[in-house]
mmCIF file with all atom_site columns, C-alpha atoms in Angstrom:
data_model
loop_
_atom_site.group_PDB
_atom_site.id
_atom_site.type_symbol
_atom_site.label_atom_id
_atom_site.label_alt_id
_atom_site.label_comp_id
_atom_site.label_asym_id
_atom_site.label_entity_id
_atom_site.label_seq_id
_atom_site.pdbx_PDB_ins_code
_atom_site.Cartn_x
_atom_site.Cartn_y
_atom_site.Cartn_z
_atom_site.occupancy
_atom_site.B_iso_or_equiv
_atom_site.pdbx_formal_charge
_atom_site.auth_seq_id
_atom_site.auth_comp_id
_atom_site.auth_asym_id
_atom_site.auth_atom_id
_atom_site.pdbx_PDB_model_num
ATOM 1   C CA . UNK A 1 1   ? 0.000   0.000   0.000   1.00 54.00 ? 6   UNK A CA 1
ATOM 2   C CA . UNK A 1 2   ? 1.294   3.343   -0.824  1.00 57.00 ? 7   UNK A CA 1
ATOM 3   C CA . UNK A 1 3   ? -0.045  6.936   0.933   1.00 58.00 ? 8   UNK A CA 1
ATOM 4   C CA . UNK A 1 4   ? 0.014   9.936   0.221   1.00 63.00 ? 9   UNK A CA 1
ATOM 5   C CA . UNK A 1 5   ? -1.888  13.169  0.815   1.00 62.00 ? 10  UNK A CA 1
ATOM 6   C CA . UNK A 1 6   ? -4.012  15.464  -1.297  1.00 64.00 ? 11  UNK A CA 1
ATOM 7   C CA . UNK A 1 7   ? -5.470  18.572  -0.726  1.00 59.00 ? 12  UNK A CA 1
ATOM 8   C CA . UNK A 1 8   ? -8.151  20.253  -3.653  1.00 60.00 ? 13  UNK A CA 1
ATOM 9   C CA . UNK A 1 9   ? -8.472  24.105  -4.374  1.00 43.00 ? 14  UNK A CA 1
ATOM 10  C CA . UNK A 1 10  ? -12.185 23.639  -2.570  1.00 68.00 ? 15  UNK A CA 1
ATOM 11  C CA . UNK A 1 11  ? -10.777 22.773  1.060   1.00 78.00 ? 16  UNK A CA 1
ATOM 12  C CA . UNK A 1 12  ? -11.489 19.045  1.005   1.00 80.00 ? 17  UNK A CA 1
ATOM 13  C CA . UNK A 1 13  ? -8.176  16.911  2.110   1.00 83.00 ? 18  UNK A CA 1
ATOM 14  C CA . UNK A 1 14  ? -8.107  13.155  1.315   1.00 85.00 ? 19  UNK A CA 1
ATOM 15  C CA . UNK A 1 15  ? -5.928  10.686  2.690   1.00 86.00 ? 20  UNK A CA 1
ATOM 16  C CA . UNK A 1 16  ? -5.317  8.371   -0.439  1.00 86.00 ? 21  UNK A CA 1
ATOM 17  C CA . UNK A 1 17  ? -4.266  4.530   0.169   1.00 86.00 ? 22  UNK A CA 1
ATOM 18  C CA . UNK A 1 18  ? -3.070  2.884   -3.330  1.00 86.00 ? 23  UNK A CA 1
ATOM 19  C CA . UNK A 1 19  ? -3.874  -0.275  -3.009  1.00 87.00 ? 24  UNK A CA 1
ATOM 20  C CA . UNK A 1 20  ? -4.846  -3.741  -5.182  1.00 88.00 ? 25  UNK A CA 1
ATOM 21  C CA . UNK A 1 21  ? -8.186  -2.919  -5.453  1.00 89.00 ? 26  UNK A CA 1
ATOM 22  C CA . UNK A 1 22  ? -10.182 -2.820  -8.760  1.00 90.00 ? 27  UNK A CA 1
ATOM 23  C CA . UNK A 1 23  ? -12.284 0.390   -8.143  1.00 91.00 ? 28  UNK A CA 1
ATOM 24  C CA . UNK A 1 24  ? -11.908 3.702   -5.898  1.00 90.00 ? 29  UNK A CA 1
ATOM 25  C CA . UNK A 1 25  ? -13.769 4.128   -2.663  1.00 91.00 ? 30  UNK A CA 1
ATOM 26  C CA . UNK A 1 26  ? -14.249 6.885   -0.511  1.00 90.00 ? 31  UNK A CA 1
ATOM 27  C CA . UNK A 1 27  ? -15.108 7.017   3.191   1.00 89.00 ? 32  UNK A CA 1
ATOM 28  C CA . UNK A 1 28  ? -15.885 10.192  6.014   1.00 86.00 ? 33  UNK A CA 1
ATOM 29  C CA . UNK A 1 29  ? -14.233 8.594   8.914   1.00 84.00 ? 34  UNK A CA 1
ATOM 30  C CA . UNK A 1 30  ? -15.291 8.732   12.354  1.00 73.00 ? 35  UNK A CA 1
ATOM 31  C CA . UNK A 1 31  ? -15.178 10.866  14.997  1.00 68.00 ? 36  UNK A CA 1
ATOM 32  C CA . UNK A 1 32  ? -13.231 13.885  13.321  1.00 75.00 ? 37  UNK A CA 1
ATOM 33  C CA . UNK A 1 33  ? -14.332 13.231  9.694   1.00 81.00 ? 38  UNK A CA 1
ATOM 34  C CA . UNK A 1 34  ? -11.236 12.854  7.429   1.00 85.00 ? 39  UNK A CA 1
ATOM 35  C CA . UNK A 1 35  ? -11.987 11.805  4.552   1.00 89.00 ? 40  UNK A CA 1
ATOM 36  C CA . UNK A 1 36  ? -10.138 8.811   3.105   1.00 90.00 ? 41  UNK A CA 1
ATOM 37  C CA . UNK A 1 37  ? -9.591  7.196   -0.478  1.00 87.00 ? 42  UNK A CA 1
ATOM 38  C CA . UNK A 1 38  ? -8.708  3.674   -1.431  1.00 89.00 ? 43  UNK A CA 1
ATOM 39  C CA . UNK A 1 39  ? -7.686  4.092   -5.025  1.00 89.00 ? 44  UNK A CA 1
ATOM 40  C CA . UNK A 1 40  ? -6.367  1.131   -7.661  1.00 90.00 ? 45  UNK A CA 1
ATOM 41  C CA . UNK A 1 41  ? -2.595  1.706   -7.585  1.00 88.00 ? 46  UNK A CA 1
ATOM 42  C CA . UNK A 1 42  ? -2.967  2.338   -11.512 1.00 88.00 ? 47  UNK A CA 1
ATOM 43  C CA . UNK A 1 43  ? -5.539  5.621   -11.261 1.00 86.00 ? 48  UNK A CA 1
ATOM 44  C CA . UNK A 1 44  ? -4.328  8.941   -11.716 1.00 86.00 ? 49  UNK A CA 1
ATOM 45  C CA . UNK A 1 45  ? -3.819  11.421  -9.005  1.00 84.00 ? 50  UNK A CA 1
ATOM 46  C CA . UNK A 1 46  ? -6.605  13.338  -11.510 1.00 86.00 ? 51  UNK A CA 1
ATOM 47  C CA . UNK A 1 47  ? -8.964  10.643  -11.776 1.00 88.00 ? 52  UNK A CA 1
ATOM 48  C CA . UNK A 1 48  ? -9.193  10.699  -8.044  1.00 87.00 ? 53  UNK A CA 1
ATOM 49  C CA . UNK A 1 49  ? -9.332  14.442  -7.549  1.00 86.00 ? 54  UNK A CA 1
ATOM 50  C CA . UNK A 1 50  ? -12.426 14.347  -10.228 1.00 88.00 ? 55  UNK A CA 1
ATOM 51  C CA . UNK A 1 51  ? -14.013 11.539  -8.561  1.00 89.00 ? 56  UNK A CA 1
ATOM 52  C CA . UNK A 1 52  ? -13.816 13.337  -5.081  1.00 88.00 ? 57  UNK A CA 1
ATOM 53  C CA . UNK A 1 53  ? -15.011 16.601  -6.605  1.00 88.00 ? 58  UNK A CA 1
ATOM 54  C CA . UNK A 1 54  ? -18.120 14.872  -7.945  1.00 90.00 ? 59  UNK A CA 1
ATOM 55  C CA . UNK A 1 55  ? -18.806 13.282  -4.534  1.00 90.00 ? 60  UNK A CA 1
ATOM 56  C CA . UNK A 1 56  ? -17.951 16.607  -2.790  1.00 88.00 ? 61  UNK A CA 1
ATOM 57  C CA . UNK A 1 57  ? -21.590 17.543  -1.414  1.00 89.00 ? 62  UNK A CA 1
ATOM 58  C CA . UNK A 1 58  ? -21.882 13.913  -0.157  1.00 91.00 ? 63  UNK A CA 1
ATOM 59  C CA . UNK A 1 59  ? -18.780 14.157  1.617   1.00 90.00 ? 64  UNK A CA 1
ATOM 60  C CA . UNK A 1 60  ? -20.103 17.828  3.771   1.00 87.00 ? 65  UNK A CA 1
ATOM 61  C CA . UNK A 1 61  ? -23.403 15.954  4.319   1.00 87.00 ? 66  UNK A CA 1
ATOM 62  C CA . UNK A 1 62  ? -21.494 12.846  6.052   1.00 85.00 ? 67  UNK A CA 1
ATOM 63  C CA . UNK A 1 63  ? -19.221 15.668  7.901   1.00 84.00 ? 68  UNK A CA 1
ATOM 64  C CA . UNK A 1 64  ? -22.190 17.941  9.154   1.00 82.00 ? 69  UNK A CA 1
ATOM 65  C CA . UNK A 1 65  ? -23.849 14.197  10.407  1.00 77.00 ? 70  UNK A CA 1
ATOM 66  C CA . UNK A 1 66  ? -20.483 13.481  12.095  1.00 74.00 ? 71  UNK A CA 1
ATOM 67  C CA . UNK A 1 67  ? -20.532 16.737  13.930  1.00 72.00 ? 72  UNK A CA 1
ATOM 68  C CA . UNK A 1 68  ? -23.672 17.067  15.559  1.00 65.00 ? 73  UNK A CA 1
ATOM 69  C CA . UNK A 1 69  ? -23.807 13.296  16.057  1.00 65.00 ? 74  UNK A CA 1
ATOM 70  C CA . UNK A 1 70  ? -24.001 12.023  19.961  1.00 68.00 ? 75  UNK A CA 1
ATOM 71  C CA . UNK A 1 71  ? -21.129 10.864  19.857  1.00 72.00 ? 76  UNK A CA 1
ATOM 72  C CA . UNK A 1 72  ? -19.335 13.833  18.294  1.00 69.00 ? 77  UNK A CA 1
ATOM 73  C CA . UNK A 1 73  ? -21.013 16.167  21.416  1.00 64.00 ? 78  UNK A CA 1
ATOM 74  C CA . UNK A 1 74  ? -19.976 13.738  24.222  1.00 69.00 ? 79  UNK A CA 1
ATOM 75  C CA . UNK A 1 75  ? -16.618 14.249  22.805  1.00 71.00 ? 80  UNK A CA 1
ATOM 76  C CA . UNK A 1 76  ? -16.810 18.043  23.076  1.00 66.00 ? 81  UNK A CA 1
ATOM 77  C CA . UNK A 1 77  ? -18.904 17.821  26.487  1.00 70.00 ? 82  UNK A CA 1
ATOM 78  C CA . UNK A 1 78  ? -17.993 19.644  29.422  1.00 81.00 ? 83  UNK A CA 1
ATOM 79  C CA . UNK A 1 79  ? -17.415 18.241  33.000  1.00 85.00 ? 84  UNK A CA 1
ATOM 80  C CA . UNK A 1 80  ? -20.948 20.635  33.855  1.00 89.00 ? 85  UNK A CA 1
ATOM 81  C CA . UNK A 1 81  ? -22.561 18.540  30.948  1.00 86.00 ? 86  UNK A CA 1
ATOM 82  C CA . UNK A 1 82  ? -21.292 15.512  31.157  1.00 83.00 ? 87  UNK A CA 1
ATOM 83  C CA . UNK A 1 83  ? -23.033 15.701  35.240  1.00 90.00 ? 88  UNK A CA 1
ATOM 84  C CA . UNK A 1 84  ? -26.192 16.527  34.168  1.00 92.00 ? 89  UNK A CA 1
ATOM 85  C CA . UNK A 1 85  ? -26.417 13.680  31.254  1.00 89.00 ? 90  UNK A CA 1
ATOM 86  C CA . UNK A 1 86  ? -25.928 11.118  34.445  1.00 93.00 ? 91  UNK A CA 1
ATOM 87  C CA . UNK A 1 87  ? -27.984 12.808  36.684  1.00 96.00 ? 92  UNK A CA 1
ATOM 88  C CA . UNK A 1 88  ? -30.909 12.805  34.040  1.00 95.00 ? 93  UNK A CA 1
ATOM 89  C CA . UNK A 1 89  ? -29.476 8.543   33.251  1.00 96.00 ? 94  UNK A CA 1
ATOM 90  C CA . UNK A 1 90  ? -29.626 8.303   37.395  1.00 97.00 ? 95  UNK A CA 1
ATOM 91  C CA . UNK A 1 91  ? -33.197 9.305   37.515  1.00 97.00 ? 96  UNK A CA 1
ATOM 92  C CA . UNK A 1 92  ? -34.269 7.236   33.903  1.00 97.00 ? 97  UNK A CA 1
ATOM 93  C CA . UNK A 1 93  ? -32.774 3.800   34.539  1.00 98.00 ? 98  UNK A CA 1
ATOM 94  C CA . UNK A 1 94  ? -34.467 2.555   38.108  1.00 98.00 ? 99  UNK A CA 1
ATOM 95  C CA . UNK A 1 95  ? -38.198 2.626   37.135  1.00 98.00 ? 100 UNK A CA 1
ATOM 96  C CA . UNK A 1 96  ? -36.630 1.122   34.111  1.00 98.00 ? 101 UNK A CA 1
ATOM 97  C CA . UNK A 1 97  ? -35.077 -1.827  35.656  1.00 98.00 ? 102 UNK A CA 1
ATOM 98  C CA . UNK A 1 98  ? -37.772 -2.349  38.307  1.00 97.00 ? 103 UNK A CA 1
ATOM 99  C CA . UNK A 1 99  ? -40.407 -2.782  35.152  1.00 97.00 ? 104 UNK A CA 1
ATOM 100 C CA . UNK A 1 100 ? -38.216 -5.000  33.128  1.00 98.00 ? 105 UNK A CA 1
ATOM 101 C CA . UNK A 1 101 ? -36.925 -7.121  36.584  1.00 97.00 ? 106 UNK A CA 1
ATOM 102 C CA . UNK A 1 102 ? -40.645 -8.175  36.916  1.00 97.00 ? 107 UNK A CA 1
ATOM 103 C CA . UNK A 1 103 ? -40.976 -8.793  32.815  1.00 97.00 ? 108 UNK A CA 1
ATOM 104 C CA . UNK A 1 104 ? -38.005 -10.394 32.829  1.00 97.00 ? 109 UNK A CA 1
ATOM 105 C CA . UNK A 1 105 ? -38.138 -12.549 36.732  1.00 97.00 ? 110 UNK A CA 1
ATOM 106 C CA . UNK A 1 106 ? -34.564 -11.204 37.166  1.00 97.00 ? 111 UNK A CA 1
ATOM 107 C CA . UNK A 1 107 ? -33.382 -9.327  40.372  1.00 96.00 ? 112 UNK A CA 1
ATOM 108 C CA . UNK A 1 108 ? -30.422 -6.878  39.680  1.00 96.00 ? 113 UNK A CA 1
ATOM 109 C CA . UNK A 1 109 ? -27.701 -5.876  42.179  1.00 93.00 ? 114 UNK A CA 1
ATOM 110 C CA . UNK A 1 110 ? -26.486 -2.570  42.179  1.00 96.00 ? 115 UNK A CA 1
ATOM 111 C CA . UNK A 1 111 ? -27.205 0.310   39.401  1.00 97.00 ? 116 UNK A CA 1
ATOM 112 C CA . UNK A 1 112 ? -24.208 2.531   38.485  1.00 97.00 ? 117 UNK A CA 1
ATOM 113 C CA . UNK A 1 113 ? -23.381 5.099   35.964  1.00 97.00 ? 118 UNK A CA 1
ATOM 114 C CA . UNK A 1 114 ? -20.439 5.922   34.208  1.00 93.00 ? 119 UNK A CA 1
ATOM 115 C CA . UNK A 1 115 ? -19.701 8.061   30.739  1.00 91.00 ? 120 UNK A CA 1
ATOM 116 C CA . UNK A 1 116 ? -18.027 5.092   29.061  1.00 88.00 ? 121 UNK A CA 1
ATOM 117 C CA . UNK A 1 117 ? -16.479 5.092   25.189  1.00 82.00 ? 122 UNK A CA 1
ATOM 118 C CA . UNK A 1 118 ? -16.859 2.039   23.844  1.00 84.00 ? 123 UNK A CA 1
ATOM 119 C CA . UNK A 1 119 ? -20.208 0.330   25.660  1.00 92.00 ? 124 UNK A CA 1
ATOM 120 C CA . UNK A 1 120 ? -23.868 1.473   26.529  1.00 96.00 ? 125 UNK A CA 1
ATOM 121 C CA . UNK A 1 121 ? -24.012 -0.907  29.388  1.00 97.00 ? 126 UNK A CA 1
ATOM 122 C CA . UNK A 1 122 ? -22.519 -3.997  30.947  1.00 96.00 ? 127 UNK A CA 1
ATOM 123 C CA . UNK A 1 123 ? -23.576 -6.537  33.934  1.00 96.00 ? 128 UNK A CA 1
ATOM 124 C CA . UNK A 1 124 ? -21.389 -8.715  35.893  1.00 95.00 ? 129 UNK A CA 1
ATOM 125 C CA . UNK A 1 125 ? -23.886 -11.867 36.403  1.00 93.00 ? 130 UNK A CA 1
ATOM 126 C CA . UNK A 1 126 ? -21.879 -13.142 39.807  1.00 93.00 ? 131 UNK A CA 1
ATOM 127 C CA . UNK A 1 127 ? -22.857 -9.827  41.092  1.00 95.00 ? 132 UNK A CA 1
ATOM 128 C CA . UNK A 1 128 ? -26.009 -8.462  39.353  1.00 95.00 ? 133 UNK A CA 1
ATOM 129 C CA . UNK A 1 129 ? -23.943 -5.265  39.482  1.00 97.00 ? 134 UNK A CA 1
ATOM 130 C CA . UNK A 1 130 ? -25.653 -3.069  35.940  1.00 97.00 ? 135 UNK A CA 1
ATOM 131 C CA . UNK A 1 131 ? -23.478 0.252   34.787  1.00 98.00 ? 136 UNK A CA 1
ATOM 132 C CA . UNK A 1 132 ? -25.137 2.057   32.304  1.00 98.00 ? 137 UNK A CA 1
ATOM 133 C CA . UNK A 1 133 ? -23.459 4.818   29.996  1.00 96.00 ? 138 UNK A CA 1
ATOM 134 C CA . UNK A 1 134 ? -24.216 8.422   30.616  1.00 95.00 ? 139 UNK A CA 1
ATOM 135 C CA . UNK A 1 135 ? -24.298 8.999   27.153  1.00 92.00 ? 140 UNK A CA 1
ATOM 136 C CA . UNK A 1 136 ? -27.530 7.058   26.534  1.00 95.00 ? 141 UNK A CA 1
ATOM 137 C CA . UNK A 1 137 ? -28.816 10.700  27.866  1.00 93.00 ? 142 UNK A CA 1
ATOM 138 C CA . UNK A 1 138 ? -28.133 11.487  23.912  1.00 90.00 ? 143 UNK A CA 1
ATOM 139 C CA . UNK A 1 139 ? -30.214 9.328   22.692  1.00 91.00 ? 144 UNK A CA 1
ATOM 140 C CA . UNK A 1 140 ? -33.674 8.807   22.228  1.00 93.00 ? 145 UNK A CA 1
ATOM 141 C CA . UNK A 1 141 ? -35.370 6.985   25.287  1.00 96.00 ? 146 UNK A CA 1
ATOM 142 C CA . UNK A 1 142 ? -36.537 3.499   23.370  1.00 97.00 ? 147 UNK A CA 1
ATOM 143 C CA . UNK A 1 143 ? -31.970 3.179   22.947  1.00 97.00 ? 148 UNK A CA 1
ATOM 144 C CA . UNK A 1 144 ? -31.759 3.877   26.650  1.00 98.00 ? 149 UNK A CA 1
ATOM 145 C CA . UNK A 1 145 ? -34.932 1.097   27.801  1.00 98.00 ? 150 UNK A CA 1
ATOM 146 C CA . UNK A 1 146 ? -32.925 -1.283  25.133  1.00 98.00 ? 151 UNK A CA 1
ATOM 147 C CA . UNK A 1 147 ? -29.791 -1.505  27.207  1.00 98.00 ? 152 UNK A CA 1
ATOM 148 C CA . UNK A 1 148 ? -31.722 -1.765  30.705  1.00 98.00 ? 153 UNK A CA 1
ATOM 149 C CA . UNK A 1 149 ? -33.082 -4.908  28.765  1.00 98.00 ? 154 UNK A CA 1
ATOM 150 C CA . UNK A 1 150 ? -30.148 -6.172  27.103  1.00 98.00 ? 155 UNK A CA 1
ATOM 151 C CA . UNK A 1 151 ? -28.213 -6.025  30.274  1.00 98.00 ? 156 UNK A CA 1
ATOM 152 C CA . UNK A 1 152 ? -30.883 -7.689  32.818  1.00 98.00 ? 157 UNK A CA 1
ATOM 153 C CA . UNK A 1 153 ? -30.918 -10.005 30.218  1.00 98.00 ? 158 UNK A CA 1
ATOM 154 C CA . UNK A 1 154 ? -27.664 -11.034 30.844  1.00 97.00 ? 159 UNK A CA 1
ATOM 155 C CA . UNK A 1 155 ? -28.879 -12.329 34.153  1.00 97.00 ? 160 UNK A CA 1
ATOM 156 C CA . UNK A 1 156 ? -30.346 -14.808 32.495  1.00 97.00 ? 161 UNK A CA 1
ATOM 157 C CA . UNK A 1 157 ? -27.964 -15.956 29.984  1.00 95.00 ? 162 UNK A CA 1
ATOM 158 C CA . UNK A 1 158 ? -23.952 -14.499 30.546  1.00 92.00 ? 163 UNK A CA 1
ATOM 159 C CA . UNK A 1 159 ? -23.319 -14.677 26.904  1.00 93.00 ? 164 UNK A CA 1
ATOM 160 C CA . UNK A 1 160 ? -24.323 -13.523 23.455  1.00 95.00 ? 165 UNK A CA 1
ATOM 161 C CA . UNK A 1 161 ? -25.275 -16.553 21.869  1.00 96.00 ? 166 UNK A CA 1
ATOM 162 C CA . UNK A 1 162 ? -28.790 -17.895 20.417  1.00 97.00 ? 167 UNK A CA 1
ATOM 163 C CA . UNK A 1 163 ? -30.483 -18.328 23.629  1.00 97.00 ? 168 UNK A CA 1
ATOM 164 C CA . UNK A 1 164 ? -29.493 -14.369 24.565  1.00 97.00 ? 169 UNK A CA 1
ATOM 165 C CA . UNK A 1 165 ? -31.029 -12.915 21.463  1.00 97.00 ? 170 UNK A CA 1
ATOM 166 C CA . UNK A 1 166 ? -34.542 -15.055 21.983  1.00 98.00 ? 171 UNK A CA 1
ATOM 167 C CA . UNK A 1 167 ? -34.641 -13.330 25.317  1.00 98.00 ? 172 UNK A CA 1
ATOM 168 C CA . UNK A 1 168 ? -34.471 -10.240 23.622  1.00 97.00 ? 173 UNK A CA 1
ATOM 169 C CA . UNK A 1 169 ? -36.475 -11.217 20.667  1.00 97.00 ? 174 UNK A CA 1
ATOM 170 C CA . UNK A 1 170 ? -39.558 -12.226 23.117  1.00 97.00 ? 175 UNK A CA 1
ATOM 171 C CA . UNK A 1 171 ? -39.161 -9.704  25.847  1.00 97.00 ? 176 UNK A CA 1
ATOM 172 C CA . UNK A 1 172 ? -38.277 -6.513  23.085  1.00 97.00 ? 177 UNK A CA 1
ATOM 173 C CA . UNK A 1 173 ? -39.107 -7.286  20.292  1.00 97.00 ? 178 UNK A CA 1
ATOM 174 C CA . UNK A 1 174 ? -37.859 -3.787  18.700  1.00 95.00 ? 179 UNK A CA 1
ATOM 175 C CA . UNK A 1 175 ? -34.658 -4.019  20.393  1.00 97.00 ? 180 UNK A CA 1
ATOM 176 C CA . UNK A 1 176 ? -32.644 -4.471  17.033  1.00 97.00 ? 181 UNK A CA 1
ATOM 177 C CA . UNK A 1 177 ? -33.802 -0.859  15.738  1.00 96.00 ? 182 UNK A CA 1
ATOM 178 C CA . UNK A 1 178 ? -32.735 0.498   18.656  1.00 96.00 ? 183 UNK A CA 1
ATOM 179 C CA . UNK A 1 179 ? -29.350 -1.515  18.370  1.00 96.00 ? 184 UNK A CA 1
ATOM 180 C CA . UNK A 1 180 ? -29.166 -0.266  15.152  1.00 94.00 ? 185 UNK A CA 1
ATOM 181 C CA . UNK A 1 181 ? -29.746 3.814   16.260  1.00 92.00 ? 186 UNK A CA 1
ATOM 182 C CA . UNK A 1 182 ? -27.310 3.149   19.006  1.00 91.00 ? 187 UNK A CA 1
ATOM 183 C CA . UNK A 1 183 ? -24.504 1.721   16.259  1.00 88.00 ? 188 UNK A CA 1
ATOM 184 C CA . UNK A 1 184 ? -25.288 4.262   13.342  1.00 77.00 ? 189 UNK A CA 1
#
């Protein structure tokens, strides 16, 4: 793989990877947006600056997403923010849990609350010990009532196999669109 940079006359700057591939691809990257081209290591250095010009108002749409996305603002939160996001989470998840224990015939430990990167939620089974992410305060409340559910579930079943999912699949039956608004 070869790199190199480019930067066009209209602002946009593209990491290009030359690479055995048979066609170009472009991708907005996550969380800052860079924008990043896998190019055939036969195509011209104009070929790609033509293709990126024509997909130029597709690449600000996918940057403008990127920066007001939830995860985007937890990354710019302040300490202030960041407080109120559990305290709102704090008040939220308890009248959640105490609906879905009785659903569910589960009995959690204790509830805690942390702002955490790279999970919504997890559950120590030995302990029945939940922590949810203070970033769920982002998103809308159904993505929030899916973790409570996914993690009591893991009560019943430690890991994420066949048997987990059906537990989702019968008690919430919308949980993969929530998943999905959680992963998007």
């Amino acid at each position: 793989m070869i790199e190199d940079n480019l930067t066009f006359v209209d602002g946009i700057e593209v990491r290009i990877h030359r690479k055995c591939v048979k066609n170009l691809r472009i991708r907005v990257v996550a969380p800052d947006g860079h924008v990043e081209a896998s190019t055939p290591l036969c195509m011209s250095r104009a070929q790609v600056e033509a293709f990126v010009r024509s997909r130029a108002e597709w690449i600000a749409r996918q940057q403008q997403r990127l920066q007001t996305s939830p995860q985007r603002i937890a990354e710019l939160a302040s300490k202030e923010e960041c407080a109120a996001w559990r305290d709102l989470i704090a008040a939220l998840v308890p009248p959640l849990v105490e609906k879905w224990e009785e659903v569910l015939g589960v009995h959690a430990g204790s509830l805690a609350y942390r702002n955490m990167r790279s999970r919504w939620g997890s559950c120590q089974p030995e302990t029945g010990r939940i922590c949810i992410n203070t970033r769920l305060a982002l998103y809308p409340p159904e993505c929030l009532e899916y973790v409570v559910v996914h993690e009591l579930a893991h009560l019943l079943e430690a890991n994420h196999g066949p048997a987990f999912y059906a537990i989702l699949d019968r008690a919430l039956p919308t949980w993969k669109s929530a998943r999905d608004k959680l992963r998007s």
